[in-house]
């Protein structure tokens, strides 16, 4: 399984060509793929908000999900993807996904339970009412711009405040429910926490910076981090 987080692919970041080259490489492998959110720089998955970049990515996911598992968990830069395009993936969740092996996949922006202001804001901007407003009101583009600016400000602030205690509490809550490993993105810097009982929390580094992905092979629970160009192909 290949884990990919925080690509932020966009013309603004001048990384669209590399992103789709990475997808071509993934298609040559035999691995399942899980996208851990913030894959495209900003995505409101509603009519009138999507562009060729979104359609091209969806087309790839729809085709590849016929050949392998292709999963997606929304980050804080994706909105209503599970609602609008869930059928393009093997699984697509607005929050988190736990597979049959007890592995939890989540973006990571909801880990910090102490950041109540952000969690309230996230619930509001992803709620059905906002989705309806963005679909039906003339001023909806202004709402979208406001949301984007708010998340960009948050994005500039997060590196100073890694919520280690909150991550530990979040993970423990899932371990108590039988989960064996947690994989997340959001924090951009890779990190592995291996517990004495063998359970694992792993942050996959942002693809955006160095083109890194996580590779889960065999029975181990820690993904090997490597550049996407070094993914083995048959």
mmCIF file of C-alpha atoms in Angstrom:
data_model
loop_
_atom_site.group_PDB
_atom_site.id
_atom_site.type_symbol
_atom_site.label_atom_id
_atom_site.label_comp_id
_atom_site.label_asym_id
_atom_site.label_seq_id
_atom_site.Cartn_x
_atom_site.Cartn_y
_atom_site.Cartn_z
ATOM 1 C CA UNK A 1 0.000 0.000 0.000
ATOM 2 C CA UNK A 2 1.181 3.506 -0.878
ATOM 3 C CA UNK A 3 0.226 6.428 1.376
ATOM 4 C CA UNK A 4 0.259 9.973 0.009
ATOM 5 C CA UNK A 5 -0.425 13.166 1.950
ATOM 6 C CA UNK A 6 -0.424 16.904 1.409
ATOM 7 C CA UNK A 7 0.487 17.241 -2.255
ATOM 8 C CA UNK A 8 -1.262 20.622 -2.580
ATOM 9 C CA UNK A 9 -1.126 20.141 -6.340
ATOM 10 C CA UNK A 10 -2.045 23.332 -8.185
ATOM 11 C CA UNK A 11 -0.926 25.788 -10.819
ATOM 12 C CA UNK A 12 -0.130 28.175 -7.965
ATOM 13 C CA UNK A 13 2.471 25.743 -6.629
ATOM 14 C CA UNK A 14 3.670 24.816 -10.132
ATOM 15 C CA UNK A 15 3.570 21.110 -9.330
ATOM 16 C CA UNK A 16 0.696 19.777 -11.438
ATOM 17 C CA UNK A 17 2.953 18.069 -13.987
ATOM 18 C CA UNK A 18 4.971 16.333 -11.283
ATOM 19 C CA UNK A 19 1.782 15.275 -9.503
ATOM 20 C CA UNK A 20 0.366 13.569 -12.577
ATOM 21 C CA UNK A 21 3.748 12.019 -13.342
ATOM 22 C CA UNK A 22 3.580 10.561 -9.831
ATOM 23 C CA UNK A 23 0.121 9.156 -10.566
ATOM 24 C CA UNK A 24 1.460 7.556 -13.744
ATOM 25 C CA UNK A 25 4.178 5.900 -11.681
ATOM 26 C CA UNK A 26 1.635 4.695 -9.129
ATOM 27 C CA UNK A 27 -0.428 3.156 -11.909
ATOM 28 C CA UNK A 28 2.578 1.032 -12.902
ATOM 29 C CA UNK A 29 2.898 -0.481 -9.422
ATOM 30 C CA UNK A 30 0.865 -3.298 -7.898
ATOM 31 C CA UNK A 31 0.111 -1.372 -4.718
ATOM 32 C CA UNK A 32 -3.146 -0.086 -3.331
ATOM 33 C CA UNK A 33 -3.179 3.682 -2.776
ATOM 34 C CA UNK A 34 -4.621 5.810 0.019
ATOM 35 C CA UNK A 35 -4.662 9.600 -0.263
ATOM 36 C CA UNK A 36 -4.538 11.214 3.183
ATOM 37 C CA UNK A 37 -5.996 14.596 2.272
ATOM 38 C CA UNK A 38 -4.924 18.016 0.997
ATOM 39 C CA UNK A 39 -4.041 16.327 -2.278
ATOM 40 C CA UNK A 40 -5.173 19.200 -4.470
ATOM 41 C CA UNK A 41 -4.561 22.672 -3.118
ATOM 42 C CA UNK A 42 -8.233 23.615 -2.680
ATOM 43 C CA UNK A 43 -11.211 21.572 -3.763
ATOM 44 C CA UNK A 44 -14.878 22.357 -3.317
ATOM 45 C CA UNK A 45 -16.437 19.321 -4.959
ATOM 46 C CA UNK A 46 -19.549 21.044 -6.279
ATOM 47 C CA UNK A 47 -20.654 22.176 -9.755
ATOM 48 C CA UNK A 48 -19.112 25.503 -10.698
ATOM 49 C CA UNK A 49 -16.107 25.099 -8.399
ATOM 50 C CA UNK A 50 -14.237 22.285 -10.102
ATOM 51 C CA UNK A 51 -11.697 22.606 -12.896
ATOM 52 C CA UNK A 52 -9.727 20.394 -15.237
ATOM 53 C CA UNK A 53 -7.248 19.517 -12.488
ATOM 54 C CA UNK A 54 -10.033 18.032 -10.358
ATOM 55 C CA UNK A 55 -11.630 16.201 -13.272
ATOM 56 C CA UNK A 56 -8.318 14.731 -14.376
ATOM 57 C CA UNK A 57 -7.548 13.442 -10.891
ATOM 58 C CA UNK A 58 -11.028 11.955 -10.516
ATOM 59 C CA UNK A 59 -10.681 10.214 -13.861
ATOM 60 C CA UNK A 60 -7.425 8.601 -12.710
ATOM 61 C CA UNK A 61 -8.965 7.468 -9.418
ATOM 62 C CA UNK A 62 -12.047 6.053 -11.098
ATOM 63 C CA UNK A 63 -9.976 4.068 -13.585
ATOM 64 C CA UNK A 64 -7.441 2.802 -11.050
ATOM 65 C CA UNK A 65 -10.089 1.807 -8.501
ATOM 66 C CA UNK A 66 -11.123 -0.883 -10.984
ATOM 67 C CA UNK A 67 -7.633 -2.394 -10.645
ATOM 68 C CA UNK A 68 -6.664 -1.735 -7.014
ATOM 69 C CA UNK A 69 -7.963 -0.155 -3.828
ATOM 70 C CA UNK A 70 -7.914 3.631 -4.143
ATOM 71 C CA UNK A 71 -8.957 5.362 -0.936
ATOM 72 C CA UNK A 72 -9.316 9.014 -0.006
ATOM 73 C CA UNK A 73 -9.872 10.799 3.302
ATOM 74 C CA UNK A 74 -10.676 14.485 3.064
ATOM 75 C CA UNK A 75 -8.273 17.033 4.479
ATOM 76 C CA UNK A 76 -8.916 20.637 5.380
ATOM 77 C CA UNK A 77 -8.497 21.633 1.723
ATOM 78 C CA UNK A 78 -11.203 19.301 0.403
ATOM 79 C CA UNK A 79 -14.913 19.879 0.800
ATOM 80 C CA UNK A 80 -17.833 17.547 -0.010
ATOM 81 C CA UNK A 81 -15.684 15.143 -2.017
ATOM 82 C CA UNK A 82 -17.175 12.066 -0.347
ATOM 83 C CA UNK A 83 -20.666 13.456 -0.938
ATOM 84 C CA UNK A 84 -20.170 14.317 -4.608
ATOM 85 C CA UNK A 85 -17.587 11.838 -5.910
ATOM 86 C CA UNK A 86 -17.428 8.935 -3.477
ATOM 87 C CA UNK A 87 -18.159 6.469 -6.270
ATOM 88 C CA UNK A 88 -14.846 7.334 -7.962
ATOM 89 C CA UNK A 89 -12.948 5.650 -5.103
ATOM 90 C CA UNK A 90 -12.882 2.292 -3.375
ATOM 91 C CA UNK A 91 -13.611 4.302 -0.240
ATOM 92 C CA UNK A 92 -13.875 8.026 0.367
ATOM 93 C CA UNK A 93 -14.528 9.582 3.759
ATOM 94 C CA UNK A 94 -15.052 13.106 4.978
ATOM 95 C CA UNK A 95 -13.475 12.126 8.305
ATOM 96 C CA UNK A 96 -11.566 8.846 8.706
ATOM 97 C CA UNK A 97 -11.544 5.267 7.467
ATOM 98 C CA UNK A 98 -10.675 2.035 9.283
ATOM 99 C CA UNK A 99 -9.898 -0.968 7.091
ATOM 100 C CA UNK A 100 -10.315 -4.684 7.792
ATOM 101 C CA UNK A 101 -6.729 -4.905 9.086
ATOM 102 C CA UNK A 102 -7.441 -2.368 11.834
ATOM 103 C CA UNK A 103 -5.552 0.474 10.144
ATOM 104 C CA UNK A 104 -6.990 3.949 10.527
ATOM 105 C CA UNK A 105 -6.445 6.558 7.820
ATOM 106 C CA UNK A 106 -7.175 10.185 8.657
ATOM 107 C CA UNK A 107 -5.919 13.560 7.494
ATOM 108 C CA UNK A 108 -4.968 14.788 10.957
ATOM 109 C CA UNK A 109 -6.531 18.232 11.252
ATOM 110 C CA UNK A 110 -9.024 16.938 13.839
ATOM 111 C CA UNK A 111 -6.375 15.454 16.140
ATOM 112 C CA UNK A 112 -6.057 18.501 18.386
ATOM 113 C CA UNK A 113 -9.175 18.358 20.558
ATOM 114 C CA UNK A 114 -7.936 21.434 22.449
ATOM 115 C CA UNK A 115 -8.322 23.600 19.334
ATOM 116 C CA UNK A 116 -12.056 23.975 19.784
ATOM 117 C CA UNK A 117 -12.275 27.098 17.640
ATOM 118 C CA UNK A 118 -10.861 25.318 14.615
ATOM 119 C CA UNK A 119 -13.006 22.223 15.144
ATOM 120 C CA UNK A 120 -16.154 24.368 15.335
ATOM 121 C CA UNK A 121 -15.127 26.238 12.179
ATOM 122 C CA UNK A 122 -14.458 22.951 10.381
ATOM 123 C CA UNK A 123 -17.860 21.552 11.329
ATOM 124 C CA UNK A 124 -19.567 24.702 10.058
ATOM 125 C CA UNK A 125 -17.795 24.982 6.700
ATOM 126 C CA UNK A 126 -18.309 21.286 5.934
ATOM 127 C CA UNK A 127 -21.947 21.119 6.998
ATOM 128 C CA UNK A 128 -24.895 20.494 4.614
ATOM 129 C CA UNK A 129 -26.128 24.094 4.987
ATOM 130 C CA UNK A 130 -22.872 25.540 3.652
ATOM 131 C CA UNK A 131 -22.950 22.982 0.850
ATOM 132 C CA UNK A 132 -26.468 24.123 -0.054
ATOM 133 C CA UNK A 133 -25.474 27.802 0.049
ATOM 134 C CA UNK A 134 -22.484 27.185 -2.195
ATOM 135 C CA UNK A 135 -24.690 25.344 -4.666
ATOM 136 C CA UNK A 136 -27.580 27.821 -4.752
ATOM 137 C CA UNK A 137 -26.607 31.370 -3.750
ATOM 138 C CA UNK A 138 -25.027 34.066 -5.966
ATOM 139 C CA UNK A 139 -22.538 35.093 -3.276
ATOM 140 C CA UNK A 140 -21.219 31.604 -2.730
ATOM 141 C CA UNK A 141 -17.851 32.292 -4.343
ATOM 142 C CA UNK A 142 -17.188 34.865 -1.621
ATOM 143 C CA UNK A 143 -17.888 32.180 0.985
ATOM 144 C CA UNK A 144 -15.394 29.904 -0.743
ATOM 145 C CA UNK A 145 -12.719 32.623 -0.786
ATOM 146 C CA UNK A 146 -13.269 33.304 2.916
ATOM 147 C CA UNK A 147 -12.894 29.626 3.740
ATOM 148 C CA UNK A 148 -9.716 29.371 1.668
ATOM 149 C CA UNK A 149 -8.155 32.426 3.343
ATOM 150 C CA UNK A 150 -9.004 31.076 6.803
ATOM 151 C CA UNK A 151 -7.370 27.727 6.126
ATOM 152 C CA UNK A 152 -4.304 29.394 4.588
ATOM 153 C CA UNK A 153 -3.839 31.438 7.769
ATOM 154 C CA UNK A 154 -4.196 28.287 9.857
ATOM 155 C CA UNK A 155 -1.692 26.543 7.626
ATOM 156 C CA UNK A 156 0.946 29.188 8.311
ATOM 157 C CA UNK A 157 0.460 28.803 12.056
ATOM 158 C CA UNK A 158 0.473 25.021 12.604
ATOM 159 C CA UNK A 159 4.243 24.290 12.511
ATOM 160 C CA UNK A 160 4.737 26.194 15.770
ATOM 161 C CA UNK A 161 2.244 24.102 17.701
ATOM 162 C CA UNK A 162 2.631 20.360 17.214
ATOM 163 C CA UNK A 163 -0.050 18.871 19.509
ATOM 164 C CA UNK A 164 1.906 15.911 20.848
ATOM 165 C CA UNK A 165 -0.269 15.265 23.902
ATOM 166 C CA UNK A 166 -3.447 15.638 21.868
ATOM 167 C CA UNK A 167 -2.162 13.238 19.213
ATOM 168 C CA UNK A 168 -1.372 10.682 21.904
ATOM 169 C CA UNK A 169 -4.867 11.010 23.381
ATOM 170 C CA UNK A 170 -6.472 10.798 19.938
ATOM 171 C CA UNK A 171 -4.510 7.654 19.113
ATOM 172 C CA UNK A 172 -5.314 6.056 22.463
ATOM 173 C CA UNK A 173 -9.004 6.595 21.849
ATOM 174 C CA UNK A 174 -8.755 4.604 18.632
ATOM 175 C CA UNK A 175 -6.483 1.949 20.110
ATOM 176 C CA UNK A 176 -9.097 1.395 22.811
ATOM 177 C CA UNK A 177 -11.540 0.630 19.983
ATOM 178 C CA UNK A 178 -9.281 -2.019 18.482
ATOM 179 C CA UNK A 179 -7.327 -0.036 15.888
ATOM 180 C CA UNK A 180 -3.765 -1.318 15.399
ATOM 181 C CA UNK A 181 -2.156 1.545 13.450
ATOM 182 C CA UNK A 182 -2.916 5.178 12.605
ATOM 183 C CA UNK A 183 -1.664 6.899 9.452
ATOM 184 C CA UNK A 184 -2.117 10.612 8.961
ATOM 185 C CA UNK A 185 -0.736 13.634 7.172
ATOM 186 C CA UNK A 186 -1.480 17.328 7.809
ATOM 187 C CA UNK A 187 1.638 18.129 9.848
ATOM 188 C CA UNK A 188 3.960 17.901 6.803
ATOM 189 C CA UNK A 189 6.912 16.565 8.811
ATOM 190 C CA UNK A 190 7.182 12.786 9.069
ATOM 191 C CA UNK A 191 7.075 11.126 12.476
ATOM 192 C CA UNK A 192 6.750 7.559 13.785
ATOM 193 C CA UNK A 193 5.587 6.540 17.255
ATOM 194 C CA UNK A 194 5.967 2.816 17.929
ATOM 195 C CA UNK A 195 4.342 1.595 21.119
ATOM 196 C CA UNK A 196 5.636 -1.335 23.199
ATOM 197 C CA UNK A 197 2.539 -3.351 22.269
ATOM 198 C CA UNK A 198 3.396 -3.020 18.565
ATOM 199 C CA UNK A 199 0.785 -0.439 17.676
ATOM 200 C CA UNK A 200 1.912 2.481 15.568
ATOM 201 C CA UNK A 201 1.131 6.124 14.883
ATOM 202 C CA UNK A 202 2.780 7.450 11.734
ATOM 203 C CA UNK A 203 2.667 10.883 10.143
ATOM 204 C CA UNK A 204 3.405 10.685 6.433
ATOM 205 C CA UNK A 205 5.531 13.655 5.271
ATOM 206 C CA UNK A 206 4.047 16.096 2.800
ATOM 207 C CA UNK A 207 4.532 15.070 -0.822
ATOM 208 C CA UNK A 208 4.581 18.774 -1.707
ATOM 209 C CA UNK A 209 8.081 19.395 -0.363
ATOM 210 C CA UNK A 210 10.201 16.460 -1.534
ATOM 211 C CA UNK A 211 7.874 14.092 -3.384
ATOM 212 C CA UNK A 212 7.896 11.590 -0.519
ATOM 213 C CA UNK A 213 5.347 8.806 -0.073
ATOM 214 C CA UNK A 214 4.869 6.009 2.449
ATOM 215 C CA UNK A 215 5.061 2.369 1.370
ATOM 216 C CA UNK A 216 3.545 -0.410 3.471
ATOM 217 C CA UNK A 217 4.888 -3.807 2.427
ATOM 218 C CA UNK A 218 4.612 -7.087 4.278
ATOM 219 C CA UNK A 219 3.414 -7.527 7.859
ATOM 220 C CA UNK A 220 5.122 -4.449 9.340
ATOM 221 C CA UNK A 221 3.077 -1.457 10.440
ATOM 222 C CA UNK A 222 5.639 1.282 9.753
ATOM 223 C CA UNK A 223 5.587 2.640 6.220
ATOM 224 C CA UNK A 224 8.933 3.106 4.501
ATOM 225 C CA UNK A 225 9.308 6.694 3.331
ATOM 226 C CA UNK A 226 10.793 7.099 -0.121
ATOM 227 C CA UNK A 227 10.641 9.449 -3.141
ATOM 228 C CA UNK A 228 7.834 8.549 -5.512
ATOM 229 C CA UNK A 229 10.313 8.237 -8.391
ATOM 230 C CA UNK A 230 11.887 5.275 -6.560
ATOM 231 C CA UNK A 231 8.686 3.261 -6.309
ATOM 232 C CA UNK A 232 9.357 -0.241 -7.649
ATOM 233 C CA UNK A 233 7.474 -1.229 -10.774
ATOM 234 C CA UNK A 234 7.207 -4.740 -12.236
#
